Tab-separated table of C-alpha atoms and ligand atoms in Angstrom:
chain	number	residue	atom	x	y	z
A	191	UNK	CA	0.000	0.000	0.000
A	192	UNK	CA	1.282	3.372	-1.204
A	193	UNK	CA	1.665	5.877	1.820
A	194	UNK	CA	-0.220	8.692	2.034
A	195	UNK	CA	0.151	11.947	4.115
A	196	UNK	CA	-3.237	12.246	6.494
A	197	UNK	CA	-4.182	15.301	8.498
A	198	UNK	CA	-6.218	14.085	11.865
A	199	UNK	CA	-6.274	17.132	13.586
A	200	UNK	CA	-9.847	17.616	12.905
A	201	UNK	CA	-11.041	13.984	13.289
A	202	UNK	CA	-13.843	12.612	15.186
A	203	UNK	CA	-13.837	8.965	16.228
A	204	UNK	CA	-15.438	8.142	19.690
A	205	UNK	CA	-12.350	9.022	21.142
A	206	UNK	CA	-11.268	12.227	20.068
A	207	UNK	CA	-12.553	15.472	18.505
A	208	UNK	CA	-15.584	15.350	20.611
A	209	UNK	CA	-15.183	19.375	20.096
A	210	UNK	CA	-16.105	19.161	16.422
A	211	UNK	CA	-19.436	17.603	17.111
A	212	UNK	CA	-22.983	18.821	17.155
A	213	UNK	CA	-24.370	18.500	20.745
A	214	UNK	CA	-27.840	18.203	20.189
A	215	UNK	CA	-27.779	14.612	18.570
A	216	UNK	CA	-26.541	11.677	20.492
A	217	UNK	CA	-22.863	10.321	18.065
A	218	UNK	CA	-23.852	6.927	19.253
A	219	UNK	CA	-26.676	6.666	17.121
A	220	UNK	CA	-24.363	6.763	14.017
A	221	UNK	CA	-22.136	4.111	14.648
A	222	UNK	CA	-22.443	1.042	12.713
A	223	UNK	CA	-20.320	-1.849	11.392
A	224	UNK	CA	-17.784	-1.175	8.588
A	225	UNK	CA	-18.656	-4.502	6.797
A	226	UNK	CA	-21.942	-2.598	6.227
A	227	UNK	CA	-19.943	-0.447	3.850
A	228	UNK	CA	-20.425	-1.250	0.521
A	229	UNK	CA	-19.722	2.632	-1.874
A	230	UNK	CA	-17.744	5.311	-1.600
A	231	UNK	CA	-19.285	8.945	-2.608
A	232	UNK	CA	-17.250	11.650	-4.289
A	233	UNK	CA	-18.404	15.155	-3.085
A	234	UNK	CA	-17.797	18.840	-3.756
A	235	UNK	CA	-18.326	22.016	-1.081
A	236	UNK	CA	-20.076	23.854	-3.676
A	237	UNK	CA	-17.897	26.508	-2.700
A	238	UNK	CA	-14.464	27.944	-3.753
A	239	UNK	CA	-14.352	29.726	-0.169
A	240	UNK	CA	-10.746	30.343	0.480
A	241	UNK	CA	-11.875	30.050	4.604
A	242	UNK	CA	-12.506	26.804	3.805
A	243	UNK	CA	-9.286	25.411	2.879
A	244	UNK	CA	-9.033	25.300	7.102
A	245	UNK	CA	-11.988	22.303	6.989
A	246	UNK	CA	-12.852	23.777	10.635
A	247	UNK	CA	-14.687	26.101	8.897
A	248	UNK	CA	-16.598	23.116	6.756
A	249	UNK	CA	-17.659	21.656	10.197
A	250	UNK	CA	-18.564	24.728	11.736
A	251	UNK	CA	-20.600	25.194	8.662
A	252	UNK	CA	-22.140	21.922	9.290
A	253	UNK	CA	-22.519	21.527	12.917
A	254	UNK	CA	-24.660	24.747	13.373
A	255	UNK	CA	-27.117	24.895	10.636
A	256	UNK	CA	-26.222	23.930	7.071
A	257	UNK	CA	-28.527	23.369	3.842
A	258	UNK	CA	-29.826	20.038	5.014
A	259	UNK	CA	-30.661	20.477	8.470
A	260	UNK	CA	-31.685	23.694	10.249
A	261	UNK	CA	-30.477	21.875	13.711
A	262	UNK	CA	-27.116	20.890	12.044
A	263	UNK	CA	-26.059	17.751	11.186
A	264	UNK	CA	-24.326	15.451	13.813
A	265	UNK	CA	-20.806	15.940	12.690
A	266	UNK	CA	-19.145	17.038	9.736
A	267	UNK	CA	-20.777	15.891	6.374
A	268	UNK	CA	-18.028	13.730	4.883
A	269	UNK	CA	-15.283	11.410	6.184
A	270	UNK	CA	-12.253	13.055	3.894
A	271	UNK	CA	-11.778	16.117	3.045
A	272	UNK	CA	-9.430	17.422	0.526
A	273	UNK	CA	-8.511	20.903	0.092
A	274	UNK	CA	-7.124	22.974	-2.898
A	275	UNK	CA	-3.857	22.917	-1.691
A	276	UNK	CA	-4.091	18.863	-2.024
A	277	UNK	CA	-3.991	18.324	2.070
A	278	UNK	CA	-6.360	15.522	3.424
A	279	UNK	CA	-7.731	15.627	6.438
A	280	UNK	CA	-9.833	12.282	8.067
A	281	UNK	CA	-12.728	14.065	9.930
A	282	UNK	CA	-14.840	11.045	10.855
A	283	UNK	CA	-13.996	7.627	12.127
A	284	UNK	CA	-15.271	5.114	8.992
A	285	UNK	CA	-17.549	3.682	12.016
A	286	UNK	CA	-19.698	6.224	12.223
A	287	UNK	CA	-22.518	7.243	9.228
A	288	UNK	CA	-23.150	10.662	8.162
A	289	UNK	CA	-25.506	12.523	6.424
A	290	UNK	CA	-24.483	13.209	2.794
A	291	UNK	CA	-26.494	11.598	0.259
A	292	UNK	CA	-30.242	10.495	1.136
A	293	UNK	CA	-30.636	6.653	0.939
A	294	UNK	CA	-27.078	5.825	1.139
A	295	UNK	CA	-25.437	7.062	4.334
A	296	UNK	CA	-25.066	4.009	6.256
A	297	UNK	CA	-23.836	2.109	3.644
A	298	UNK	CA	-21.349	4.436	2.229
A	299	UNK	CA	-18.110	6.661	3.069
A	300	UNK	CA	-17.636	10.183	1.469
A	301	UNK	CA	-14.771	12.227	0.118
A	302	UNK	CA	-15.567	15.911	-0.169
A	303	UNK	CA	-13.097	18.282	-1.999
A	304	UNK	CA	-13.260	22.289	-1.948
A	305	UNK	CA	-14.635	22.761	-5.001
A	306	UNK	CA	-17.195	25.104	-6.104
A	307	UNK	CA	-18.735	23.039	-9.362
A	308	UNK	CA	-18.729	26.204	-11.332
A	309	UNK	CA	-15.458	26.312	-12.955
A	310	UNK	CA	-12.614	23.546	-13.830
A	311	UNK	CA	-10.646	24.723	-10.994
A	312	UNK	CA	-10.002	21.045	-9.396
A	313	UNK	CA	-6.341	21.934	-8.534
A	314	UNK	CA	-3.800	18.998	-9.839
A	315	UNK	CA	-2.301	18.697	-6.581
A	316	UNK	CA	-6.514	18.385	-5.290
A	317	UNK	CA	-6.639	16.087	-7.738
A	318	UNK	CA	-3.941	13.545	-6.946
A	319	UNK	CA	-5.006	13.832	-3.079
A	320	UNK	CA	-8.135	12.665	-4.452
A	321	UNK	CA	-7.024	9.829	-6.618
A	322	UNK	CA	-4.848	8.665	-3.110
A	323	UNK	CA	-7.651	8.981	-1.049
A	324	UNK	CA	-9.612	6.885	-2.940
A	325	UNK	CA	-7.275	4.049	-3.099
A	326	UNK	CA	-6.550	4.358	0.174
A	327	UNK	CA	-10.099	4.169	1.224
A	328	UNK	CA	-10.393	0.963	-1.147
A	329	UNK	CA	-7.015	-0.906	0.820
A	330	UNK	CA	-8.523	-0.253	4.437
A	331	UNK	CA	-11.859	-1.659	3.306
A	332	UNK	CA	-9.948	-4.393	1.152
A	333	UNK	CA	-11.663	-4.288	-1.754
A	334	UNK	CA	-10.063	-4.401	-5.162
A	335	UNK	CA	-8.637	-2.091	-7.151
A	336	UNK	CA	-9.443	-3.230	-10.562
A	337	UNK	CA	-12.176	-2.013	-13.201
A	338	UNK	CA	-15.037	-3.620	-12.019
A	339	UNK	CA	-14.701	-2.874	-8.618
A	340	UNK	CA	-14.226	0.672	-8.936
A	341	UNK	CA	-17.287	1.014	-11.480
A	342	UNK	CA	-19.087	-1.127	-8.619
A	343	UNK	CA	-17.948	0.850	-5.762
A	344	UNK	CA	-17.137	4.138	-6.771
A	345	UNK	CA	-19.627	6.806	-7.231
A	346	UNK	CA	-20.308	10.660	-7.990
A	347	UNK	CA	-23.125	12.435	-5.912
A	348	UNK	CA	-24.327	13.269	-8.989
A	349	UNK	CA	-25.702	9.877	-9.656
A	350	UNK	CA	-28.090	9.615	-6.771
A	351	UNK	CA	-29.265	13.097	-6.563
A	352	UNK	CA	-30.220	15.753	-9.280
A	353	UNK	CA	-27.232	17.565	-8.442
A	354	UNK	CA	-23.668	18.301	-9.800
A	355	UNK	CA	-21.697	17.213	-7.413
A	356	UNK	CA	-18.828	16.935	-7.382
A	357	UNK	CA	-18.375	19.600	-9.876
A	358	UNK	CA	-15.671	19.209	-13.057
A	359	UNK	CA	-14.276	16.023	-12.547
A	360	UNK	CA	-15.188	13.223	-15.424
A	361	UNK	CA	-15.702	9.765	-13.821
A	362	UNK	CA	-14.384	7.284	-16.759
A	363	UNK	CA	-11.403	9.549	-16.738
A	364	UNK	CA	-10.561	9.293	-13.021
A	365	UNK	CA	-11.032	5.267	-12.815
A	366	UNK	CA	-9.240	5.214	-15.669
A	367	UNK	CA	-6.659	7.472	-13.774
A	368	UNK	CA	-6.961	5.454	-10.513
A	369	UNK	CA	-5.934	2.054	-13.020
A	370	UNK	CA	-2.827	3.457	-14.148
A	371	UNK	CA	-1.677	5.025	-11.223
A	372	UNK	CA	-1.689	1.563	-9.630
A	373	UNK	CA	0.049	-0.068	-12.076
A	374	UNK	CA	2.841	2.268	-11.413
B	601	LIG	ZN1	-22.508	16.127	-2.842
């Protein structure tokens, strides 16, 4: 397994980071087992908010009151977070579910970069942080890295909800990416 640099300042797991959760729901109603995981979902912030290259500013923005809840949601929205600057950042444990795409959130993890959708500003460096974090995701939960698994496994918001998340990234392109970067 290739190495890969990640930023847990911010993380929430049951153990720590209990400071970058929203009070008013109980965390131990999210966990569940990680052999219930079965997709991984590819987000964007729909913003290209320079404050939130700092993803304290993300969970702030979701704790308190955010587009889908007016109570917050529990934690922040998405398990990695990748910023333009290319640095990921873990910001909840894989054991606990969040809520980022309706019908799927207990069976899924998400990857969110900062990214407004608007203009094909996905920085390389965003980019390659992505195409890491995806593999990386895939080792942990052992599943393969080949073709049909990532058409299988690997998903775009996009496809679940009439939205365009996440933005100006081309799925074919970034499997077939993700294959050739592990052959190297
Ligand atoms: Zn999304």
């Amino acid at each position: 397994m290739k190495k890969i640099k990640i930023n847990k300042d911010f993380l929430f797991d049951g153990e720590r980071g209990f400071e970058f959760i929203n009070k008013k729901y109980n965390s131990d109603n999210y966990l569940r087992d990680i052999n219930l995981i079965r997709e991984l979902i590819i987000h964007c912030s729909a913003t290209d908010s320079i404050s939130f290259e700092n993803p304290i500013n993300l969970i702030k923005y979701d704790i308190n009151s955010n587009h889908i809840s007016r109570k917050g949601c529990p934690f922040a929205t998405y398990h990695f977070y990748i910023n333009k600057a290319g640095e990921i950042f873990q910001l909840i444990g894989i054991n606990y579910y969040t809520w980022h795409c309706k019908g799927h959130n207990q069976y899924s993890l998400a990857i969110c970069i900062n990214h407004s959708g608007k203009y094909n500003n996905v920085t390389p460096q965003q980019y390659k942080s992505l195409i890491d974090t995806i593999i990386y995701v895939f080792s942990i939960l052992n599943w393969e890295t080949d073709k049909e698994t990532l058409e299988s496994k690997l998903h775009f918001h996009r496809e679940f909800a009439n939205k365009l998340c996440p933005g100006k990234i081309d799925k074919e392109l970034l499997i077939k990416e993700i294959l050739n970067y592990e052959k190297k």
